[in-house]
XYZ file of C-alpha atoms in Angstrom:
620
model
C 17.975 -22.472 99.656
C 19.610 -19.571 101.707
C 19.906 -16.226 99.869
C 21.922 -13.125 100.930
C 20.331 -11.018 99.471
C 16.724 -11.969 100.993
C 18.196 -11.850 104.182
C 19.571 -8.881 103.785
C 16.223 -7.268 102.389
C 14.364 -8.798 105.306
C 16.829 -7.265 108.232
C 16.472 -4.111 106.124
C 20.446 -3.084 106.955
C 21.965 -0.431 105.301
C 22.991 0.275 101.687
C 24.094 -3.116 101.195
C 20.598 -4.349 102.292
C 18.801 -1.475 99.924
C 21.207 -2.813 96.713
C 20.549 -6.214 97.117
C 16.674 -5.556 97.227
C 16.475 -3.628 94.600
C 18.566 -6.692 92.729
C 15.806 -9.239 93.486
C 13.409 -6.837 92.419
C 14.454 -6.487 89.423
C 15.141 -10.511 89.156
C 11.612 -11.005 90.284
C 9.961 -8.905 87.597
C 11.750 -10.545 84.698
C 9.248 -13.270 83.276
C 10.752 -16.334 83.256
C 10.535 -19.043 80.518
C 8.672 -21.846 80.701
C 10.403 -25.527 79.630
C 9.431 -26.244 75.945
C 7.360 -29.433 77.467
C 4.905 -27.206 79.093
C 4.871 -24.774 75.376
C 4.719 -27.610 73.824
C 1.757 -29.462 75.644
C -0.203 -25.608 75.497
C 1.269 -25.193 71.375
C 2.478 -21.911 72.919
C 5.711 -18.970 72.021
C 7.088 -22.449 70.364
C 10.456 -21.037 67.967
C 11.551 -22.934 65.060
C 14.153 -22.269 62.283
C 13.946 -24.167 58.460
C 17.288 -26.331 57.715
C 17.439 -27.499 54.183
C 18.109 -31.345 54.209
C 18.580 -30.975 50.218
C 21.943 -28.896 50.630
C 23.812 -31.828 52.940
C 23.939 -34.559 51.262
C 27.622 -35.009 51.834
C 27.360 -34.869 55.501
C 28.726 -38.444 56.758
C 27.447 -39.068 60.093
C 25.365 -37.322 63.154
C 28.073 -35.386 63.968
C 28.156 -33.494 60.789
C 24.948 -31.985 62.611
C 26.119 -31.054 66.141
C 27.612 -27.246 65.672
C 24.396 -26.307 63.957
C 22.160 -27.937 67.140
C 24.258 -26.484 69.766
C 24.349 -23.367 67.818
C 20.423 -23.218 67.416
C 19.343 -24.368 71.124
C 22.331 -21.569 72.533
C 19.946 -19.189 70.572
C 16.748 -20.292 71.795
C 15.797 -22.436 69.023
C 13.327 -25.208 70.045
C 13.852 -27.479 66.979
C 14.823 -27.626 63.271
C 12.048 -28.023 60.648
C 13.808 -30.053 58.614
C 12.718 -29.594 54.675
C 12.817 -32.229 52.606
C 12.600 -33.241 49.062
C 12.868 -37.024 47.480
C 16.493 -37.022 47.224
C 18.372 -40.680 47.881
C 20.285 -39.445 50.513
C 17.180 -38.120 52.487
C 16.496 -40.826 55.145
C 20.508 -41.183 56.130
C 20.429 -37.271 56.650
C 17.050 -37.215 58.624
C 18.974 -40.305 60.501
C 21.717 -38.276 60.953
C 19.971 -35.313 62.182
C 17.614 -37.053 64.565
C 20.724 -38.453 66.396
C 22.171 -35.373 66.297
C 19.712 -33.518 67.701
C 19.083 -35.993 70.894
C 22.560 -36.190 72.015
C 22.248 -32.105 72.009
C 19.074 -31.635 73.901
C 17.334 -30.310 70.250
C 13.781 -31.350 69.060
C 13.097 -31.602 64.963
C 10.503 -32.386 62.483
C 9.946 -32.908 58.727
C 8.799 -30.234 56.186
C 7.977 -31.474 53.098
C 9.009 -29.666 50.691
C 6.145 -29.913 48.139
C 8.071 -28.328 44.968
C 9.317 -31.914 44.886
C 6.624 -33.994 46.920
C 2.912 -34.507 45.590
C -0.370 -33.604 47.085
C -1.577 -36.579 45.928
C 0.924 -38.809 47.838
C -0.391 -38.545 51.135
C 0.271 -41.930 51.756
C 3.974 -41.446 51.252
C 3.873 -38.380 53.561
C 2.444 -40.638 56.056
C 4.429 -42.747 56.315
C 7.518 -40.727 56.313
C 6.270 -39.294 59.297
C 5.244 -42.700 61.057
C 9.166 -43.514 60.408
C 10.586 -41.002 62.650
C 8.238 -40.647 64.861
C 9.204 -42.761 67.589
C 13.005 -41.145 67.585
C 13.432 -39.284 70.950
C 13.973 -35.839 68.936
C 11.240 -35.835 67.235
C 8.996 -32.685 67.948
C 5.455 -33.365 70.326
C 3.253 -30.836 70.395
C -0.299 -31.229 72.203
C 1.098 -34.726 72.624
C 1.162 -35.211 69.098
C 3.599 -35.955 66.327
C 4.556 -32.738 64.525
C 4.966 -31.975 61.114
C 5.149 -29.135 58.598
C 5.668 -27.958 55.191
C 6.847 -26.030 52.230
C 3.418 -25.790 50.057
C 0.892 -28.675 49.521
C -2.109 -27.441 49.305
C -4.521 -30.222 47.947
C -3.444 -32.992 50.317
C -5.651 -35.107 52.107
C -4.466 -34.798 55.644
C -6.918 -37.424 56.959
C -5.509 -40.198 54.234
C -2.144 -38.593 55.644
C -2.846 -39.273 59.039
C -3.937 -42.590 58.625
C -0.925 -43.494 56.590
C 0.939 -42.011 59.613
C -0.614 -44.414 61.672
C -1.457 -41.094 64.521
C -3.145 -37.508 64.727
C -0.262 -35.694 63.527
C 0.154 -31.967 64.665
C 0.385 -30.851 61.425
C 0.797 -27.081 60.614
C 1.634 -27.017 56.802
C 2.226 -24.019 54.817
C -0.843 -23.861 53.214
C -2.763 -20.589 51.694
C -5.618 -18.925 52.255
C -8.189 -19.363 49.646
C -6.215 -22.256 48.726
C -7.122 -24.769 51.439
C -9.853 -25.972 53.898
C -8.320 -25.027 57.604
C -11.216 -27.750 58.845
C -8.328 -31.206 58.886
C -4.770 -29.163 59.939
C -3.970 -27.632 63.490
C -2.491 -24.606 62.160
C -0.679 -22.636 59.631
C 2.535 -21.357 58.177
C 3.088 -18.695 56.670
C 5.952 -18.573 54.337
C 6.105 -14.770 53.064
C 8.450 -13.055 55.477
C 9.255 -10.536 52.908
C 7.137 -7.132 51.978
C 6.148 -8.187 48.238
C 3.769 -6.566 45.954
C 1.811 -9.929 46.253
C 2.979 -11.909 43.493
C 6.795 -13.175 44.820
C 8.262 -9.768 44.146
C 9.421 -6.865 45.446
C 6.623 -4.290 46.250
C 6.062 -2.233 42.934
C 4.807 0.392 41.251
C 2.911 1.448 44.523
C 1.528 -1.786 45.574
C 2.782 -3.268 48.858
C 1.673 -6.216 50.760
C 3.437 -6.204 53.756
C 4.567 -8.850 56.478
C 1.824 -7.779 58.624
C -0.507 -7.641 55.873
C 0.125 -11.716 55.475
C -0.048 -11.867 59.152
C -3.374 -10.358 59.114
C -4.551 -12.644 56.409
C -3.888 -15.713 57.789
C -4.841 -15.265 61.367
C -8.399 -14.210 59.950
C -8.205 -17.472 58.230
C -7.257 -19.553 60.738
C -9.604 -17.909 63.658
C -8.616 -19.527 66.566
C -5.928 -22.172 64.911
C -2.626 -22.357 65.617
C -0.516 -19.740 63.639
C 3.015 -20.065 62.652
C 4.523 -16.820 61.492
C 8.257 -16.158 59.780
C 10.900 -14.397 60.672
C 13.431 -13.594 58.145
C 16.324 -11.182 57.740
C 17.016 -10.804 53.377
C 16.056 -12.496 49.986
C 18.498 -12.097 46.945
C 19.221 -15.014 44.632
C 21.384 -15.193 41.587
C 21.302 -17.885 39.633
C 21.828 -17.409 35.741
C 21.899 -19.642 32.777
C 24.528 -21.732 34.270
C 22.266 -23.713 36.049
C 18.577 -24.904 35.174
C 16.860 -23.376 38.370
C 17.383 -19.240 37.193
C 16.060 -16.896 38.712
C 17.135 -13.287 39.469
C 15.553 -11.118 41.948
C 15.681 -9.411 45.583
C 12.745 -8.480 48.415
C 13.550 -5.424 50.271
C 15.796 -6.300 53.291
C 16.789 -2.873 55.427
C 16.306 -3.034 58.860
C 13.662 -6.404 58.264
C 14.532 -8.567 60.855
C 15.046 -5.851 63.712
C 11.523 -4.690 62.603
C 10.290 -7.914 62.724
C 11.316 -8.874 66.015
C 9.835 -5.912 67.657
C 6.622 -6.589 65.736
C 6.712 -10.448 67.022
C 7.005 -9.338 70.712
C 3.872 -6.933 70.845
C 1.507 -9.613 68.310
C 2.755 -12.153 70.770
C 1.702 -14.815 68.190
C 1.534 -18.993 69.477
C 4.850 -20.329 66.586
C 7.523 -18.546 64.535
C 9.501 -20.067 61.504
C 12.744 -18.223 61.160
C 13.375 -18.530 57.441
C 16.279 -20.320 56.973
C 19.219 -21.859 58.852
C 21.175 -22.658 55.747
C 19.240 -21.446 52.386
C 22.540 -20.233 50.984
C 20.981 -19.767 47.872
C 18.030 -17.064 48.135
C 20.766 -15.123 51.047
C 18.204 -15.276 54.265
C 20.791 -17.949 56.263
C 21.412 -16.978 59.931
C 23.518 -20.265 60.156
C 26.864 -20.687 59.567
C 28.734 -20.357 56.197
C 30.827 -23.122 57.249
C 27.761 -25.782 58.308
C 28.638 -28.576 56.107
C 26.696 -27.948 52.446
C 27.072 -28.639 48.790
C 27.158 -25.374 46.379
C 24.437 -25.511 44.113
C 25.987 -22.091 42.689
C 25.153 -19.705 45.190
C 28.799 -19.459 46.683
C 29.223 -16.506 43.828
C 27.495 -14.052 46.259
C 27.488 -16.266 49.789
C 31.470 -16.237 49.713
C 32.660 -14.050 52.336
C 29.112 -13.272 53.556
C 28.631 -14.237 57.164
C 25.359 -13.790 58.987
C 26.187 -15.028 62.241
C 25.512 -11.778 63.835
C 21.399 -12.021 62.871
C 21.697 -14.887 64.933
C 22.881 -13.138 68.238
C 20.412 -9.961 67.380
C 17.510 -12.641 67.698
C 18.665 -14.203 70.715
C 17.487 -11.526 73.582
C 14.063 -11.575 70.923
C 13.515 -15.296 71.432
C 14.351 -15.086 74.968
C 11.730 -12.316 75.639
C 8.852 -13.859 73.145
C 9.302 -17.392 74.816
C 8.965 -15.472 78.239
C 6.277 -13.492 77.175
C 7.533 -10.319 77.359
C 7.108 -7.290 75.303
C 10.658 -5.363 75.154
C 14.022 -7.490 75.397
C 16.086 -4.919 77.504
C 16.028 -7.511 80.868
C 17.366 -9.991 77.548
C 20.346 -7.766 76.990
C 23.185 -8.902 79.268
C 26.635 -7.467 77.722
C 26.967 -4.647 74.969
C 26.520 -5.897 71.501
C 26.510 -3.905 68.135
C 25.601 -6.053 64.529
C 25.599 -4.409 61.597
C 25.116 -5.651 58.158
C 24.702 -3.899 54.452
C 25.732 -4.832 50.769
C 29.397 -4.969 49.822
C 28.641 -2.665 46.714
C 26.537 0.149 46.023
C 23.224 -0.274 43.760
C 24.056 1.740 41.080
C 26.907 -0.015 40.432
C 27.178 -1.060 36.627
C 28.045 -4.700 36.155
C 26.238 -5.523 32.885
C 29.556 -6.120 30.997
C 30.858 -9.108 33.647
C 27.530 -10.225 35.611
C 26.438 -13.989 34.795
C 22.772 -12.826 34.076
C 23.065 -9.779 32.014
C 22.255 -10.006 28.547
C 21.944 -13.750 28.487
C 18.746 -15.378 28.201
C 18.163 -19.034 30.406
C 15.142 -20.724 30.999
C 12.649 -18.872 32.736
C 9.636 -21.068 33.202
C 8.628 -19.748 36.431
C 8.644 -16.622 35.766
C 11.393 -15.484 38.277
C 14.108 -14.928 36.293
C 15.524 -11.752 34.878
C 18.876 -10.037 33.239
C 21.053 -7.798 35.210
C 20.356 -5.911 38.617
C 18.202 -8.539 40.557
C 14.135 -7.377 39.622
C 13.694 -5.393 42.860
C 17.054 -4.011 43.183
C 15.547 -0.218 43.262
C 13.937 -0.815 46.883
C 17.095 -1.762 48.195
C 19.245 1.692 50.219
C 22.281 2.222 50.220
C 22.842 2.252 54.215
C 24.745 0.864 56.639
C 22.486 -1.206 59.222
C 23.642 -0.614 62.746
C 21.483 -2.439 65.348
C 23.296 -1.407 69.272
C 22.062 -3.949 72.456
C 23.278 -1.836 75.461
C 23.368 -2.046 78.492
C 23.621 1.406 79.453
C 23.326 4.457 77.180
C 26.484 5.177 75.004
C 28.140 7.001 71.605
C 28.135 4.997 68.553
C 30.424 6.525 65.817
C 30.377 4.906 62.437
C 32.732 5.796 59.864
C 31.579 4.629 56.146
C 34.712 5.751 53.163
C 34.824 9.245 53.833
C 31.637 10.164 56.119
C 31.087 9.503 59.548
C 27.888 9.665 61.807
C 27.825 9.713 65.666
C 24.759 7.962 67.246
C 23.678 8.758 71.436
C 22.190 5.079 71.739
C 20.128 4.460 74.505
C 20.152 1.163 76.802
C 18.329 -1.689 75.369
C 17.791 -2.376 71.547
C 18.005 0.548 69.366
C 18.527 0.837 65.302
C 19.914 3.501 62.989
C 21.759 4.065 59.777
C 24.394 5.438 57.958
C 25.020 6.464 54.602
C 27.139 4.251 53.005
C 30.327 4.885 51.433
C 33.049 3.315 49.460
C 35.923 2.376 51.535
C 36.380 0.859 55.269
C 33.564 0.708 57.936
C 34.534 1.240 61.211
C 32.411 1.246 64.406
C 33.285 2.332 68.554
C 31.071 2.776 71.116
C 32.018 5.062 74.235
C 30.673 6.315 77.229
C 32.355 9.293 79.219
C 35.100 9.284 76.471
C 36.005 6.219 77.213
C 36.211 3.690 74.410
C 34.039 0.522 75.042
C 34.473 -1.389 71.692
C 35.719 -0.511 68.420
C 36.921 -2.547 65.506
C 37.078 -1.936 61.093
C 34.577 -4.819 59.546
C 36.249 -7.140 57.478
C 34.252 -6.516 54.447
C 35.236 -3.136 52.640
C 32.432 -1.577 50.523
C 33.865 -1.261 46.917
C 33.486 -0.006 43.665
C 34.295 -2.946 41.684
C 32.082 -5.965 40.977
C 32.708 -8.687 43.350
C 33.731 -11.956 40.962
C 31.697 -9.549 37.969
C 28.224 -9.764 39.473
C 25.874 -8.096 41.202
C 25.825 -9.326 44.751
C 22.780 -7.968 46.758
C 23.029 -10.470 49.805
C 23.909 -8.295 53.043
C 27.426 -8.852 54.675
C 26.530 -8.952 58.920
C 29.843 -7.622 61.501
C 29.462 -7.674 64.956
C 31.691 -5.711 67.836
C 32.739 -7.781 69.820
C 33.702 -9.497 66.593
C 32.438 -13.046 66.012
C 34.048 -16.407 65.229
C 35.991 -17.376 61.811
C 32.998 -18.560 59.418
C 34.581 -19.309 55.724
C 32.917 -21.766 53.507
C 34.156 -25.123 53.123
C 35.677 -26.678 50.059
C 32.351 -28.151 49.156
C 30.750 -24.919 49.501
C 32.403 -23.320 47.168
C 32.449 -26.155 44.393
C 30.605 -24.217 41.808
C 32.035 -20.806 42.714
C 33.414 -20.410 39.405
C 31.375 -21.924 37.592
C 29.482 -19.632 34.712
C 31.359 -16.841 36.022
C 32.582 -14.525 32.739
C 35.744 -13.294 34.860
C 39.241 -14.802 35.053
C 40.074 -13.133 38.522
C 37.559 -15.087 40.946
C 38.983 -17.691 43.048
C 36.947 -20.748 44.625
C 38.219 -19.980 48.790
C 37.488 -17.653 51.473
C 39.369 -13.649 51.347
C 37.871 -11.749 53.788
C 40.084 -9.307 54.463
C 41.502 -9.137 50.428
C 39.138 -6.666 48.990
C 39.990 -4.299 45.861
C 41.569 -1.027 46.844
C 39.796 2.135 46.294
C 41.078 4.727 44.028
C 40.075 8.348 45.521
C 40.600 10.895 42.505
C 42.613 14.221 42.963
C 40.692 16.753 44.913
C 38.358 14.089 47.366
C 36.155 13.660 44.666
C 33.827 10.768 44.916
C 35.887 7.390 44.393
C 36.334 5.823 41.233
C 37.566 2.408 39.971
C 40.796 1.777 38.921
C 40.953 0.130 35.575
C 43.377 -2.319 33.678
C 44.553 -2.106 29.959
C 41.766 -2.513 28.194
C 38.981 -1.073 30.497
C 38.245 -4.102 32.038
C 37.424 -3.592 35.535
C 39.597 -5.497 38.299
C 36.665 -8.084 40.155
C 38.901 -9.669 43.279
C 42.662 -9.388 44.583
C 43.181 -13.226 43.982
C 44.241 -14.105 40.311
C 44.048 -17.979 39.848
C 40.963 -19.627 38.953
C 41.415 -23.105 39.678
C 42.958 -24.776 43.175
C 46.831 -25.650 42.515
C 47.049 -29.368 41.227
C 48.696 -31.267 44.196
C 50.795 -34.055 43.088
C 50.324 -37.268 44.538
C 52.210 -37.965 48.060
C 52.603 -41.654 47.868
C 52.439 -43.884 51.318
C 49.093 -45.345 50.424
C 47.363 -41.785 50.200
C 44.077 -41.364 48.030
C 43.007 -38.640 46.357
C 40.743 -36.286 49.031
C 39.520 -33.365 46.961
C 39.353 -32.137 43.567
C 37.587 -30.303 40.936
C 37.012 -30.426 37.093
C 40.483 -30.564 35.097
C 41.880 -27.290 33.066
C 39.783 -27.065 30.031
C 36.848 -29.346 31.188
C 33.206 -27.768 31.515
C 32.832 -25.910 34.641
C 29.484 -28.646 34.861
C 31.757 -30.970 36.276
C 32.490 -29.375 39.080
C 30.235 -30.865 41.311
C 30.375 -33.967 40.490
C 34.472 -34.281 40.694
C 34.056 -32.231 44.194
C 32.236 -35.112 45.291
C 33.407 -38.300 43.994
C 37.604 -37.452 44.497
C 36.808 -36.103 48.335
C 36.040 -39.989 48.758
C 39.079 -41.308 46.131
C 37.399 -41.982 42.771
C 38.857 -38.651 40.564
C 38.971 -40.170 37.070
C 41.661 -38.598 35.404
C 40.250 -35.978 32.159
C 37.363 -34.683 33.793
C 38.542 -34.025 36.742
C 41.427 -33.511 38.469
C 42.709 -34.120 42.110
C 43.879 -30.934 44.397
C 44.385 -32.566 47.791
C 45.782 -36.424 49.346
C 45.133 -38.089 52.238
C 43.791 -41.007 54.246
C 40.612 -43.003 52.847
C 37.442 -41.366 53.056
C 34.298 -43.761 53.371
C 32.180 -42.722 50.632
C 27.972 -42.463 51.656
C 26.324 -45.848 52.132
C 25.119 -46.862 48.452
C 21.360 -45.890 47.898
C 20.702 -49.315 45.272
C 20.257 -46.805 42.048
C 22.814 -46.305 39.304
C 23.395 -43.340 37.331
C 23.406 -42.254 33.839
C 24.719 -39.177 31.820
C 21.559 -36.883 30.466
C 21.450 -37.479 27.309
C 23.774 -35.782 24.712
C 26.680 -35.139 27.400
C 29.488 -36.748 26.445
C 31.054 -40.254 27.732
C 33.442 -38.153 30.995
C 30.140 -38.462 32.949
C 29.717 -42.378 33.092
C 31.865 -42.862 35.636
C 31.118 -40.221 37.518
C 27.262 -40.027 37.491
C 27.598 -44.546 38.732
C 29.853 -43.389 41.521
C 27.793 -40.219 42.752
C 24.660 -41.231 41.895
C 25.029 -44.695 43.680
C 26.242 -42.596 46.346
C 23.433 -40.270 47.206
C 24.543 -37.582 44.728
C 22.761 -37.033 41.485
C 22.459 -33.619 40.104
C 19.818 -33.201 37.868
C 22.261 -30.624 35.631
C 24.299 -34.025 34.544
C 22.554 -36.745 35.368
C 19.844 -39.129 35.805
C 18.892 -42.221 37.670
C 18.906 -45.693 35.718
């Protein structure tokens, strides 16, 4: 093919000859990535990201899937690990997904998820993995079937394999010390956290970090394939309301800038990022609006977006999949992402949060009252990651303070103390403004819906797409909160005001009558009952009915968005045309015992359905 600018550098004419060399010699010194047949064939700078099948069980056909595959493979994402349990809705999902994924040029491939699969079924694993295997998504790596998991150590990989009918590629997320590396082809490693080496944060001086577990595993696995993760925060919530508590944080900071930087110069052969759409323990770089069911975690995932960890890692997965080891020739328009909590840490929210002062089932150990265990290693900063391409001003303003930043070209991190009020970012060169915009998300002094929320709110300048959660995301917002002022929909943009106190003292919260501190600007609890249209419509959404437990929520969510909303439980809050409801999955279901005769009709219909929380009820 003819090229201009080789010509010119060959006649050698003028300026214009000089420019245009200098242009391919640049070009020509950027490594250039190879097609993920030929990393796949070598198992080589292969990038993955976990989706949670468990969390989409409403999703009604392949297309549910498509914004989250074109999303991923835009970033660089080779394929979705897709993590499964033994839920009746599994196989339409993976169906689903599979289709998905090879209409948008995506590869995937199962994970079990071993809190709910056995060791000792390695028959069933196998043949899970013999049924997808033929699908034109699924993952080949060495010319092999791929597979992967969430725990498992114990199971017999060769009764696996020949229940699979094939030598599966299989790089589970076994331990070291736990597990023989002699049957599997690799290893994951789930811990993309600093910990103190027990699944907590790192205390009273003991810290294992994510190199240590690095380290660890690649002794173990000598010259095996190692997967390592990549993950930006870990906070989860859940209280008493639910039967899965648990109540704690891993420091987050600057984590997944770190960690990127760290990935490019250990060049290692297969990253995990950790998650896609894990809602619930706040380390989702997916969208908030990817179709999902709320298992609870909308309390603190509710205006939350992390969209922007998504384009940081891009230029990283572009450079680590060419092989280089800095991602400035990656950076191809000024970006700035910037993330930190909505509230400070020392804020006191014992009176109103769902997990102070109230006991819940604790069985594993991970569950504890008030500030999240770990909450002391978390700073109060502002995160500002800058991708330039030539050197520039950052000035961040946080409440009352401002910092000014000279950022070099390339990828460069700092931070800012944070302060209540509005955060506002600009970037100049030669005092000329080059972007500038206020983040959505206000740091306050009031508890967001009563609770402590650790998870990290991410902005970006230029400012990203609209991301609210959807109505069945935020199903169970309410539910086990011990406010009145919380509502279940999206408000970025509605935060409390600050109160600054005569004199520019530091700011304080406004209270009502009574003490009680203000949570939200919204006031209703419960979406407006919409009467009936008429001309054939069906009930399309709904919720549990004024008075009714809050642990109908879910279940009325699901069973009026497809026109069964029996009236006393639950309630209808939107009409319209017919909605097909899941294919059934050949089970009934049955209230738990002792709940009271409301959930009959609603555990048949959801549970025949694909839907059967274990909260309400069972299969029969």
């Amino acid at each position: 093919m003819f090229s201009l600018s080789n010509a010119l550098c060959r006649l050698g004419v003028g300026w214009l000859a000089i420019a245009a060399c200098l242009s391919v010699a640049k070009a020509s010194l950027i490594p250039e990535t190879s097609p993920l047949e030929v990393r796949a064939a070598a198992g080589d700078r292969l990038v993955f990201c976990h989706f949670m099948i468990g969390i989409v069980g409403d999703r009604t056909s392949a297309s549910d899937y498509d914004d989250d595959m074109r999303r991923a493979k835009d970033a660089g994402i080779d394929a979705f690990a897709l993590n499964i349990g033994v839920d009746g809705y599994t196989d339409q999902q993976l169906g689903y997904a599979y289709d998905s994924a090879a209409k948008n040029g995506m590869k995937v491939f199962i994970s079990f998820d071993f809190n709910w699969w056995s060791p000792g079924d390695a028959g069933g694993v196998g043949r899970k993995i013999a049924q997808y295997a033929s699908k034109p998504a699924q993952l080949v790596v060495d010319g092999r079937v791929f597979a992967s998991s969430f725990a498992g150590d114990g199971l017999d990989v060769d009764a696996m394999r020949s229940a699979a009918g094939s030598n599966v590629y299989f790089v589970p997320n076994f331990h070291p010390g736990q597990s023989s590396t002699d049957k599997i082809d690799g290893a994951l490693n789930w811990m993309g956290w600093d910990s103190n080496g027990n699944n907590k944060a790192p205390s009273n001086g003991h810290t294992v970090t994510v190199a240590d577990g690095d380290n660890s595993y690649q002794s173990w696995l000598g010259t095996k394939k190692y997967m390592a993760p990549v993950s930006p925060w870990f906070f989860t919530h859940f209280g008493p309301e639910v039967s899965y508590s648990k109540n704690w944080v891993f420091p987050g900071g600057s984590l997944i800038f770190d960690r990127w930087n760290q990935v490019l110069q250990k060049r290692f052969p297969m990253l995990e990022i950790v998650t896609w759409n894990d809602y619930g323990e706040s380390h989702y770089v997916g969208p908030l609006k990817s179709p999902h069911y709320d298992d609870g975690n909308s309390k603190w995932v509710n205006d939350m977006p992390h969209d922007g960890w998504l384009d940081l890692s891009k230029p990283f997965i572009a450079a680590y999949k060419a092989g280089a080891s800095s991602i400035n020739d990656y950076i191809k328009e000024d970006k700035i992402i910037y993330w930190y909590r909505r509230t400070l840490r020392t804020l006191d929210c014992d009176s109103t949060d769902t997990t102070a002062g109230r006991p819940a089932n604790n069985n594993s150990g991970n569950y504890f009252m008030g500030r999240p265990d770990g909450w002391q290693t978390m700073d109060d900063v502002i995160y500002v990651a800058s991708f330039l391409t030539q050197p520039g001003t950052i000035t961040v303003q946080s409440g009352g303070q401002s910092k000014t930043e000279n950022a070099p070209s390339g990828a460069h991190i700092f931070t800012v103390p944070a302060g209540v009020g509005q955060q506002k970012f600009s970037l100049t060169r030669s005092g000329n403004n080059v972007l500038s915009g206020t983040s959505l998300m206000d740091i306050a002094n009031v508890c967001p819906c009563g609770i402590y929320n650790f998870n990290a709110y991410v902005g970006t300048l230029p400012s990203g797409f609209n991301d609210p959660l959807q109505p069945h995301g935020l199903a169970s917002l309410t539910v086990g909160l011990h406010v009145s002022t919380c509502e279940a929909k999206p408000s970025l943009g509605t935060n409390p005001p600050v109160t600054n106190p005569p004199g520019g003292g530091t700011p304080t919260t406004t209270t009502s009558p009574g003490g009680q501190r203000p949570t939200t600007t919204t006031s209703s609890t419960k979406p407006p009952v919409t009467s009936p249209p008429g001309g054939g419509q069906v009930c399309t959404g709904g919720t549990n009915a004024d008075g009714e437990s809050g642990n109908y929520s879910g279940l009325c969510s699901f069973s009026c968005h497809y026109g069964y909303c029996p009236p006393g439980p639950c309630k209808c809050t939107s009409y319209g045309s017919q909605i097909s409801p899941p294919p059934e999955t050949g089970y009934n279901g049955c209230p738990l015992s002792g709940e009271g005769e409301g959930y009959k009709g609603l555990c048949s219909f959801s549970c025949s359905h694909g839907y059967c929380p274990d909260t309400a009820c069972r299969r029969c």
